[in-house]
């Protein structure tokens, strides 16, 4: 039986779809922290329950990563990403339209988190298919720019939108149109996938997660420590400075600097990755940058808060973008990229989901946000240890990778 004709879809339309999908992968989490005080007061939630709202989507991103990989194998990664964006859209609607009820807030967060898990797990494989090997870092940078740029806008506008739209639920609902636009923009990718390898179901070779690959384990460890720091900072940065007397609006602007710095570093770092053979120099610099900023918030929070937050954001943005780039570099094929990403996200996001709650417990136990940031600074040390193991000759994940590969 002959192949169906390939639709005449310009490649740029697919790239636009990738960028818009990526823009929806962090707004769920970034739009909430500046509104935490009002949410907690209106619903009578404890600090622990508020922490769950950050933990829940991260946990979804970890535990559902293998499920996303399985869905991608069955229906094709492009179709699965469209399904994930649809879940994000439904979850955002439920979260914002529940009349400020506890059940809608948590249910919507869970549904949207599940959608982020599906789309986020499979997007690196789509990038590997859509961009030539020597431009994969640039493709990763574009997705990071969209992801962190939208997150920065979400943080900066959360409080003003609440004032304009009648409260925090209206502010959360404001991100529904972006998800709807992304779903429409993904249609060209779905059409192109009908006749090309970009979105065909992955039916050949091994589909098992690469548990036997040491390279995969090192990447998973690196992303675990990085994600622990990122999501803990995302959850507690605004409350830290509100405890010093900052207004919610100013804390939201501080969060926008945090995510805006990620926008720049997330685009630059993976582009540089295309130009170097050994990624460790970039990884060490990015890890050190984030650690220095966290140490500043810990030891001298009032001395230069904008600088500290800029450093944390730039370091974390570069670290995550480089991690996504390495998931592409250390995989032999787009299918193997999906396998590697599913395993790395399962491990790293499951571990990192405990970060915001654990760091909140540190704050409750010590009565100070300082110890929270001290603990986060120390987490950068094992991240550096993982970086050292990511040599350029580490065997890639593929159908023929050795079961006990040496990283």
GROMACS .gro file of C-alpha atoms in nm:
model
  407
    1UNK     CA    1   0.000   0.000   0.000
    2UNK     CA    2   0.148   0.335  -0.102
    3UNK     CA    3   0.228   0.606   0.147
    4UNK     CA    4  -0.023   0.893   0.169
    5UNK     CA    5   0.099   1.212   0.003
    6UNK     CA    6   0.284   1.446   0.234
    7UNK     CA    7   0.074   1.759   0.302
    8UNK     CA    8   0.229   2.084   0.182
    9UNK     CA    9   0.277   2.227   0.531
   10UNK     CA   10   0.563   2.477   0.571
   11UNK     CA   11   0.817   2.378   0.832
   12UNK     CA   12   0.786   2.716   1.000
   13UNK     CA   13   0.423   2.637   1.084
   14UNK     CA   14   0.537   2.329   1.275
   15UNK     CA   15   0.802   2.534   1.458
   16UNK     CA   16   0.539   2.790   1.556
   17UNK     CA   17   0.328   2.505   1.693
   18UNK     CA   18   0.623   2.375   1.895
   19UNK     CA   19   0.687   2.722   2.040
   20UNK     CA   20   0.323   2.775   2.137
   21UNK     CA   21   0.296   2.431   2.298
   22UNK     CA   22   0.612   2.504   2.498
   23UNK     CA   23   0.462   2.835   2.613
   24UNK     CA   24   0.192   2.640   2.798
   25UNK     CA   25   0.425   2.413   2.994
   26UNK     CA   26   0.497   2.648   3.288
   27UNK     CA   27   0.216   2.906   3.311
   28UNK     CA   28   0.014   2.668   3.531
   29UNK     CA   29   0.279   2.684   3.802
   30UNK     CA   30   0.414   3.037   3.747
   31UNK     CA   31   0.074   3.211   3.762
   32UNK     CA   32   0.000   3.093   4.118
   33UNK     CA   33   0.281   3.200   4.361
   34UNK     CA   34   0.209   3.578   4.350
   35UNK     CA   35  -0.154   3.497   4.439
   36UNK     CA   36  -0.078   3.254   4.722
   37UNK     CA   37  -0.168   3.495   5.001
   38UNK     CA   38  -0.516   3.562   4.862
   39UNK     CA   39  -0.578   3.197   4.776
   40UNK     CA   40  -0.475   3.087   5.123
   41UNK     CA   41  -0.692   3.349   5.291
   42UNK     CA   42  -1.003   3.295   5.077
   43UNK     CA   43  -0.999   2.914   5.095
   44UNK     CA   44  -0.856   2.871   5.445
   45UNK     CA   45  -0.567   2.657   5.322
   46UNK     CA   46  -0.260   2.571   5.526
   47UNK     CA   47   0.092   2.632   5.396
   48UNK     CA   48   0.124   2.259   5.332
   49UNK     CA   49  -0.193   2.252   5.122
   50UNK     CA   50  -0.075   2.551   4.921
   51UNK     CA   51   0.257   2.372   4.865
   52UNK     CA   52   0.065   2.079   4.716
   53UNK     CA   53  -0.055   2.307   4.434
   54UNK     CA   54   0.306   2.337   4.318
   55UNK     CA   55   0.392   1.976   4.401
   56UNK     CA   56   0.094   1.822   4.218
   57UNK     CA   57   0.182   1.919   3.858
   58UNK     CA   58   0.550   1.836   3.914
   59UNK     CA   59   0.451   1.493   4.049
   60UNK     CA   60   0.228   1.443   3.744
   61UNK     CA   61   0.521   1.531   3.519
   62UNK     CA   62   0.726   1.259   3.686
   63UNK     CA   63   0.483   0.973   3.739
   64UNK     CA   64   0.304   1.019   3.406
   65UNK     CA   65   0.617   1.046   3.191
   66UNK     CA   66   0.620   0.669   3.113
   67UNK     CA   67   0.247   0.687   3.038
   68UNK     CA   68   0.317   0.972   2.796
   69UNK     CA   69   0.583   0.762   2.625
   70UNK     CA   70   0.335   0.475   2.592
   71UNK     CA   71   0.067   0.704   2.448
   72UNK     CA   72   0.320   0.840   2.201
   73UNK     CA   73   0.405   0.488   2.084
   74UNK     CA   74   0.039   0.401   2.034
   75UNK     CA   75  -0.094   0.710   1.855
   76UNK     CA   76   0.224   0.890   1.753
   77UNK     CA   77   0.408   1.160   1.946
   78UNK     CA   78   0.254   1.449   1.753
   79UNK     CA   79  -0.102   1.333   1.819
   80UNK     CA   80  -0.013   1.268   2.185
   81UNK     CA   81   0.126   1.621   2.225
   82UNK     CA   82  -0.201   1.758   2.087
   83UNK     CA   83  -0.389   1.547   2.342
   84UNK     CA   84  -0.166   1.686   2.617
   85UNK     CA   85  -0.236   2.047   2.515
   86UNK     CA   86  -0.607   1.966   2.518
   87UNK     CA   87  -0.577   1.844   2.877
   88UNK     CA   88  -0.393   2.164   2.972
   89UNK     CA   89  -0.679   2.366   2.822
   90UNK     CA   90  -0.945   2.168   3.011
   91UNK     CA   91  -0.750   2.186   3.338
   92UNK     CA   92  -0.704   2.563   3.316
   93UNK     CA   93  -1.076   2.608   3.252
   94UNK     CA   94  -1.170   2.391   3.551
   95UNK     CA   95  -0.916   2.565   3.775
   96UNK     CA   96  -1.043   2.912   3.686
   97UNK     CA   97  -1.417   2.853   3.649
   98UNK     CA   98  -1.482   2.668   3.974
   99UNK     CA   99  -1.592   2.981   4.154
  100UNK     CA  100  -1.286   2.979   4.377
  101UNK     CA  101  -1.368   2.635   4.516
  102UNK     CA  102  -1.103   2.403   4.661
  103UNK     CA  103  -1.215   2.107   4.449
  104UNK     CA  104  -1.186   2.299   4.120
  105UNK     CA  105  -0.847   2.442   4.211
  106UNK     CA  106  -0.696   2.101   4.281
  107UNK     CA  107  -0.883   1.910   4.009
  108UNK     CA  108  -0.792   2.164   3.743
  109UNK     CA  109  -0.430   2.166   3.856
  110UNK     CA  110  -0.416   1.786   3.833
  111UNK     CA  111  -0.573   1.769   3.486
  112UNK     CA  112  -0.351   2.045   3.347
  113UNK     CA  113  -0.049   1.884   3.515
  114UNK     CA  114  -0.128   1.557   3.339
  115UNK     CA  115  -0.142   1.742   3.007
  116UNK     CA  116   0.192   1.909   3.075
  117UNK     CA  117   0.338   1.565   3.151
  118UNK     CA  118   0.226   1.425   2.815
  119UNK     CA  119   0.327   1.725   2.603
  120UNK     CA  120   0.650   1.799   2.790
  121UNK     CA  121   0.776   1.440   2.779
  122UNK     CA  122   0.729   1.403   2.403
  123UNK     CA  123   0.830   1.752   2.288
  124UNK     CA  124   1.210   1.688   2.291
  125UNK     CA  125   1.159   1.401   2.046
  126UNK     CA  126   0.951   1.628   1.822
  127UNK     CA  127   1.231   1.886   1.835
  128UNK     CA  128   1.484   1.618   1.737
  129UNK     CA  129   1.265   1.531   1.436
  130UNK     CA  130   1.189   1.890   1.335
  131UNK     CA  131   1.544   2.031   1.350
  132UNK     CA  132   1.865   1.900   1.187
  133UNK     CA  133   2.122   1.758   1.433
  134UNK     CA  134   2.346   2.067   1.417
  135UNK     CA  135   2.047   2.289   1.505
  136UNK     CA  136   1.888   2.079   1.779
  137UNK     CA  137   2.027   2.309   2.047
  138UNK     CA  138   1.866   2.607   1.877
  139UNK     CA  139   1.536   2.418   1.868
  140UNK     CA  140   1.568   2.345   2.238
  141UNK     CA  141   1.646   2.711   2.300
  142UNK     CA  142   1.331   2.819   2.120
  143UNK     CA  143   1.118   2.590   2.336
  144UNK     CA  144   1.290   2.722   2.649
  145UNK     CA  145   1.241   3.082   2.538
  146UNK     CA  146   0.871   3.022   2.492
  147UNK     CA  147   0.835   2.823   2.813
  148UNK     CA  148   1.013   3.067   3.038
  149UNK     CA  149   0.894   3.379   2.858
  150UNK     CA  150   0.531   3.285   2.911
  151UNK     CA  151   0.608   3.192   3.271
  152UNK     CA  152   0.766   3.533   3.328
  153UNK     CA  153   0.463   3.712   3.191
  154UNK     CA  154   0.237   3.491   3.405
  155UNK     CA  155   0.425   3.584   3.721
  156UNK     CA  156   0.444   3.956   3.644
  157UNK     CA  157   0.078   3.993   3.549
  158UNK     CA  158  -0.084   3.761   3.806
  159UNK     CA  159  -0.165   4.035   4.058
  160UNK     CA  160  -0.267   4.305   3.806
  161UNK     CA  161  -0.493   4.054   3.628
  162UNK     CA  162  -0.656   3.965   3.959
  163UNK     CA  163  -0.742   4.332   4.006
  164UNK     CA  164  -0.885   4.366   3.656
  165UNK     CA  165  -1.065   4.030   3.636
  166UNK     CA  166  -1.230   4.028   3.976
  167UNK     CA  167  -0.995   3.818   4.186
  168UNK     CA  168  -0.741   3.539   4.179
  169UNK     CA  169  -0.967   3.290   4.000
  170UNK     CA  170  -1.009   3.534   3.711
  171UNK     CA  171  -0.633   3.580   3.699
  172UNK     CA  172  -0.579   3.203   3.675
  173UNK     CA  173  -0.844   3.178   3.403
  174UNK     CA  174  -0.661   3.435   3.190
  175UNK     CA  175  -0.424   3.164   3.058
  176UNK     CA  176  -0.698   2.964   2.888
  177UNK     CA  177  -0.672   3.156   2.555
  178UNK     CA  178  -0.300   3.077   2.524
  179UNK     CA  179  -0.373   2.704   2.552
  180UNK     CA  180  -0.655   2.734   2.298
  181UNK     CA  181  -0.426   2.912   2.049
  182UNK     CA  182  -0.158   2.644   2.099
  183UNK     CA  183  -0.412   2.369   2.027
  184UNK     CA  184  -0.515   2.538   1.702
  185UNK     CA  185  -0.153   2.605   1.605
  186UNK     CA  186  -0.070   2.237   1.652
  187UNK     CA  187  -0.304   2.137   1.367
  188UNK     CA  188  -0.037   2.185   1.093
  189UNK     CA  189   0.197   1.950   1.283
  190UNK     CA  190  -0.081   1.692   1.305
  191UNK     CA  191  -0.146   1.718   0.930
  192UNK     CA  192   0.223   1.692   0.849
  193UNK     CA  193   0.253   1.390   1.077
  194UNK     CA  194   0.007   1.191   0.866
  195UNK     CA  195   0.263   1.131   0.597
  196UNK     CA  196   0.600   1.186   0.762
  197UNK     CA  197   0.810   1.038   1.041
  198UNK     CA  198   0.757   1.347   1.257
  199UNK     CA  199   0.449   1.197   1.414
  200UNK     CA  200   0.423   0.830   1.322
  201UNK     CA  201   0.365   0.581   1.602
  202UNK     CA  202   0.698   0.444   1.721
  203UNK     CA  203   0.653   0.077   1.639
  204UNK     CA  204   1.008  -0.047   1.578
  205UNK     CA  205   1.290  -0.126   1.816
  206UNK     CA  206   1.293  -0.126   2.193
  207UNK     CA  207   1.040   0.089   2.378
  208UNK     CA  208   1.159   0.003   2.727
  209UNK     CA  209   1.288   0.282   2.945
  210UNK     CA  210   1.670   0.271   2.947
  211UNK     CA  211   1.714   0.160   3.309
  212UNK     CA  212   2.040  -0.019   3.223
  213UNK     CA  213   2.211   0.291   3.083
  214UNK     CA  214   2.439   0.475   3.324
  215UNK     CA  215   2.423   0.778   3.092
  216UNK     CA  216   2.047   0.788   3.144
  217UNK     CA  217   2.088   0.760   3.521
  218UNK     CA  218   2.343   1.043   3.533
  219UNK     CA  219   2.111   1.267   3.332
  220UNK     CA  220   1.821   1.173   3.558
  221UNK     CA  221   2.027   1.258   3.868
  222UNK     CA  222   2.138   1.591   3.722
  223UNK     CA  223   1.780   1.687   3.636
  224UNK     CA  224   1.658   1.571   3.979
  225UNK     CA  225   1.883   1.812   4.166
  226UNK     CA  226   1.819   2.091   3.916
  227UNK     CA  227   1.441   2.049   3.930
  228UNK     CA  228   1.443   2.031   4.311
  229UNK     CA  229   1.606   2.375   4.320
  230UNK     CA  230   1.393   2.525   4.044
  231UNK     CA  231   1.050   2.426   4.174
  232UNK     CA  232   1.143   2.508   4.533
  233UNK     CA  233   1.261   2.853   4.423
  234UNK     CA  234   0.945   2.896   4.215
  235UNK     CA  235   0.726   2.812   4.515
  236UNK     CA  236   0.907   3.010   4.786
  237UNK     CA  237   1.081   3.306   4.625
  238UNK     CA  238   0.777   3.537   4.638
  239UNK     CA  239   0.675   3.433   4.993
  240UNK     CA  240   1.034   3.486   5.110
  241UNK     CA  241   1.036   3.850   5.007
  242UNK     CA  242   0.675   3.908   5.114
  243UNK     CA  243   0.793   3.802   5.461
  244UNK     CA  244   1.035   4.098   5.443
  245UNK     CA  245   0.744   4.336   5.383
  246UNK     CA  246   0.734   4.335   5.003
  247UNK     CA  247   0.391   4.378   4.846
  248UNK     CA  248   0.240   4.097   4.641
  249UNK     CA  249   0.276   4.311   4.328
  250UNK     CA  250   0.648   4.372   4.388
  251UNK     CA  251   0.703   4.005   4.469
  252UNK     CA  252   0.533   3.922   4.139
  253UNK     CA  253   0.770   4.155   3.956
  254UNK     CA  254   1.060   3.983   4.130
  255UNK     CA  255   0.926   3.651   4.002
  256UNK     CA  256   0.911   3.797   3.652
  257UNK     CA  257   1.283   3.876   3.675
  258UNK     CA  258   1.340   3.516   3.788
  259UNK     CA  259   1.160   3.377   3.485
  260UNK     CA  260   1.278   3.651   3.248
  261UNK     CA  261   1.639   3.560   3.321
  262UNK     CA  262   1.552   3.202   3.232
  263UNK     CA  263   1.413   3.327   2.903
  264UNK     CA  264   1.754   3.463   2.801
  265UNK     CA  265   1.975   3.190   2.944
  266UNK     CA  266   1.738   2.920   2.821
  267UNK     CA  267   1.784   3.041   2.464
  268UNK     CA  268   2.157   3.111   2.479
  269UNK     CA  269   2.277   2.800   2.666
  270UNK     CA  270   2.149   2.529   2.426
  271UNK     CA  271   2.266   2.735   2.127
  272UNK     CA  272   2.615   2.730   2.280
  273UNK     CA  273   2.571   2.357   2.333
  274UNK     CA  274   2.562   2.316   1.953
  275UNK     CA  275   2.911   2.469   1.939
  276UNK     CA  276   3.093   2.259   2.201
  277UNK     CA  277   3.181   1.893   2.215
  278UNK     CA  278   3.218   1.871   2.593
  279UNK     CA  279   2.907   2.011   2.769
  280UNK     CA  280   3.059   2.010   3.118
  281UNK     CA  281   3.204   2.361   3.105
  282UNK     CA  282   2.859   2.504   3.031
  283UNK     CA  283   2.696   2.284   3.294
  284UNK     CA  284   2.942   2.383   3.567
  285UNK     CA  285   2.904   2.754   3.486
  286UNK     CA  286   2.525   2.737   3.489
  287UNK     CA  287   2.514   2.536   3.813
  288UNK     CA  288   2.756   2.776   3.981
  289UNK     CA  289   2.552   3.077   3.870
  290UNK     CA  290   2.231   2.941   4.022
  291UNK     CA  291   2.410   2.833   4.340
  292UNK     CA  292   2.563   3.179   4.383
  293UNK     CA  293   2.221   3.343   4.356
  294UNK     CA  294   2.069   3.105   4.609
  295UNK     CA  295   2.357   3.171   4.846
  296UNK     CA  296   2.288   3.544   4.812
  297UNK     CA  297   1.921   3.500   4.907
  298UNK     CA  298   2.038   3.285   5.199
  299UNK     CA  299   2.317   3.503   5.341
  300UNK     CA  300   2.225   3.857   5.234
  301UNK     CA  301   1.867   3.863   5.104
  302UNK     CA  302   1.822   4.238   5.139
  303UNK     CA  303   2.159   4.341   4.997
  304UNK     CA  304   2.083   4.290   4.627
  305UNK     CA  305   1.757   4.096   4.585
  306UNK     CA  306   1.719   4.173   4.215
  307UNK     CA  307   2.074   4.055   4.147
  308UNK     CA  308   2.030   3.734   4.346
  309UNK     CA  309   1.705   3.653   4.169
  310UNK     CA  310   1.861   3.733   3.832
  311UNK     CA  311   2.145   3.489   3.906
  312UNK     CA  312   1.910   3.215   4.028
  313UNK     CA  313   1.689   3.253   3.722
  314UNK     CA  314   1.976   3.265   3.474
  315UNK     CA  315   2.145   2.964   3.631
  316UNK     CA  316   1.832   2.753   3.657
  317UNK     CA  317   1.715   2.844   3.307
  318UNK     CA  318   2.050   2.748   3.157
  319UNK     CA  319   2.070   2.427   3.362
  320UNK     CA  320   1.727   2.307   3.252
  321UNK     CA  321   1.775   2.407   2.889
  322UNK     CA  322   2.110   2.227   2.879
  323UNK     CA  323   1.942   1.922   3.034
  324UNK     CA  324   1.679   1.920   2.759
  325UNK     CA  325   1.951   1.959   2.499
  326UNK     CA  326   2.142   1.666   2.643
  327UNK     CA  327   1.831   1.448   2.632
  328UNK     CA  328   1.848   1.502   2.257
  329UNK     CA  329   2.228   1.474   2.225
  330UNK     CA  330   2.259   1.151   2.425
  331UNK     CA  331   1.987   0.970   2.228
  332UNK     CA  332   2.043   0.790   1.899
  333UNK     CA  333   1.699   0.850   1.743
  334UNK     CA  334   1.380   1.047   1.815
  335UNK     CA  335   1.231   0.725   1.958
  336UNK     CA  336   1.526   0.690   2.193
  337UNK     CA  337   1.490   1.055   2.289
  338UNK     CA  338   1.133   0.978   2.397
  339UNK     CA  339   1.255   0.676   2.599
  340UNK     CA  340   1.533   0.873   2.764
  341UNK     CA  341   1.310   1.173   2.836
  342UNK     CA  342   1.042   0.951   2.989
  343UNK     CA  343   1.291   0.788   3.225
  344UNK     CA  344   1.468   1.114   3.315
  345UNK     CA  345   1.139   1.292   3.381
  346UNK     CA  346   0.999   0.999   3.580
  347UNK     CA  347   1.297   1.005   3.814
  348UNK     CA  348   1.369   1.378   3.828
  349UNK     CA  349   1.018   1.517   3.857
  350UNK     CA  350   0.911   1.253   4.109
  351UNK     CA  351   1.210   1.347   4.325
  352UNK     CA  352   1.164   1.720   4.265
  353UNK     CA  353   0.793   1.710   4.352
  354UNK     CA  354   0.896   1.673   4.715
  355UNK     CA  355   1.110   1.987   4.695
  356UNK     CA  356   0.856   2.265   4.762
  357UNK     CA  357   0.691   2.074   5.047
  358UNK     CA  358   1.023   1.967   5.202
  359UNK     CA  359   1.165   2.317   5.181
  360UNK     CA  360   0.843   2.448   5.335
  361UNK     CA  361   0.892   2.203   5.619
  362UNK     CA  362   1.246   2.338   5.667
  363UNK     CA  363   1.102   2.687   5.693
  364UNK     CA  364   0.836   2.576   5.945
  365UNK     CA  365   1.093   2.385   6.153
  366UNK     CA  366   1.345   2.670   6.165
  367UNK     CA  367   1.105   2.965   6.155
  368UNK     CA  368   1.321   3.128   5.889
  369UNK     CA  369   1.335   3.133   5.511
  370UNK     CA  370   1.712   3.165   5.539
  371UNK     CA  371   1.764   2.798   5.619
  372UNK     CA  372   1.542   2.705   5.326
  373UNK     CA  373   1.774   2.887   5.087
  374UNK     CA  374   2.079   2.746   5.262
  375UNK     CA  375   1.948   2.395   5.199
  376UNK     CA  376   1.881   2.478   4.833
  377UNK     CA  377   2.236   2.609   4.795
  378UNK     CA  378   2.373   2.277   4.922
  379UNK     CA  379   2.164   2.084   4.667
  380UNK     CA  380   2.379   2.243   4.395
  381UNK     CA  381   2.676   2.035   4.514
  382UNK     CA  382   2.549   1.689   4.413
  383UNK     CA  383   2.430   1.847   4.089
  384UNK     CA  384   2.792   1.941   4.019
  385UNK     CA  385   2.896   1.584   4.097
  386UNK     CA  386   2.654   1.456   3.831
  387UNK     CA  387   2.786   1.711   3.582
  388UNK     CA  388   3.137   1.569   3.607
  389UNK     CA  389   3.010   1.230   3.486
  390UNK     CA  390   2.855   1.369   3.164
  391UNK     CA  391   3.158   1.320   2.942
  392UNK     CA  392   3.129   1.380   2.566
  393UNK     CA  393   3.209   1.012   2.502
  394UNK     CA  394   2.935   0.883   2.730
  395UNK     CA  395   2.745   0.619   2.527
  396UNK     CA  396   2.414   0.747   2.390
  397UNK     CA  397   2.085   0.581   2.467
  398UNK     CA  398   1.983   0.367   2.171
  399UNK     CA  399   1.877   0.020   2.074
  400UNK     CA  400   2.235  -0.100   2.101
  401UNK     CA  401   2.351   0.083   2.410
  402UNK     CA  402   2.529  -0.152   2.654
  403UNK     CA  403   2.325  -0.255   2.956
  404UNK     CA  404   2.598  -0.140   3.189
  405UNK     CA  405   2.731   0.154   2.987
  406UNK     CA  406   3.000   0.356   3.158
  407UNK     CA  407   2.927   0.726   3.169
   0.00000   0.00000   0.00000
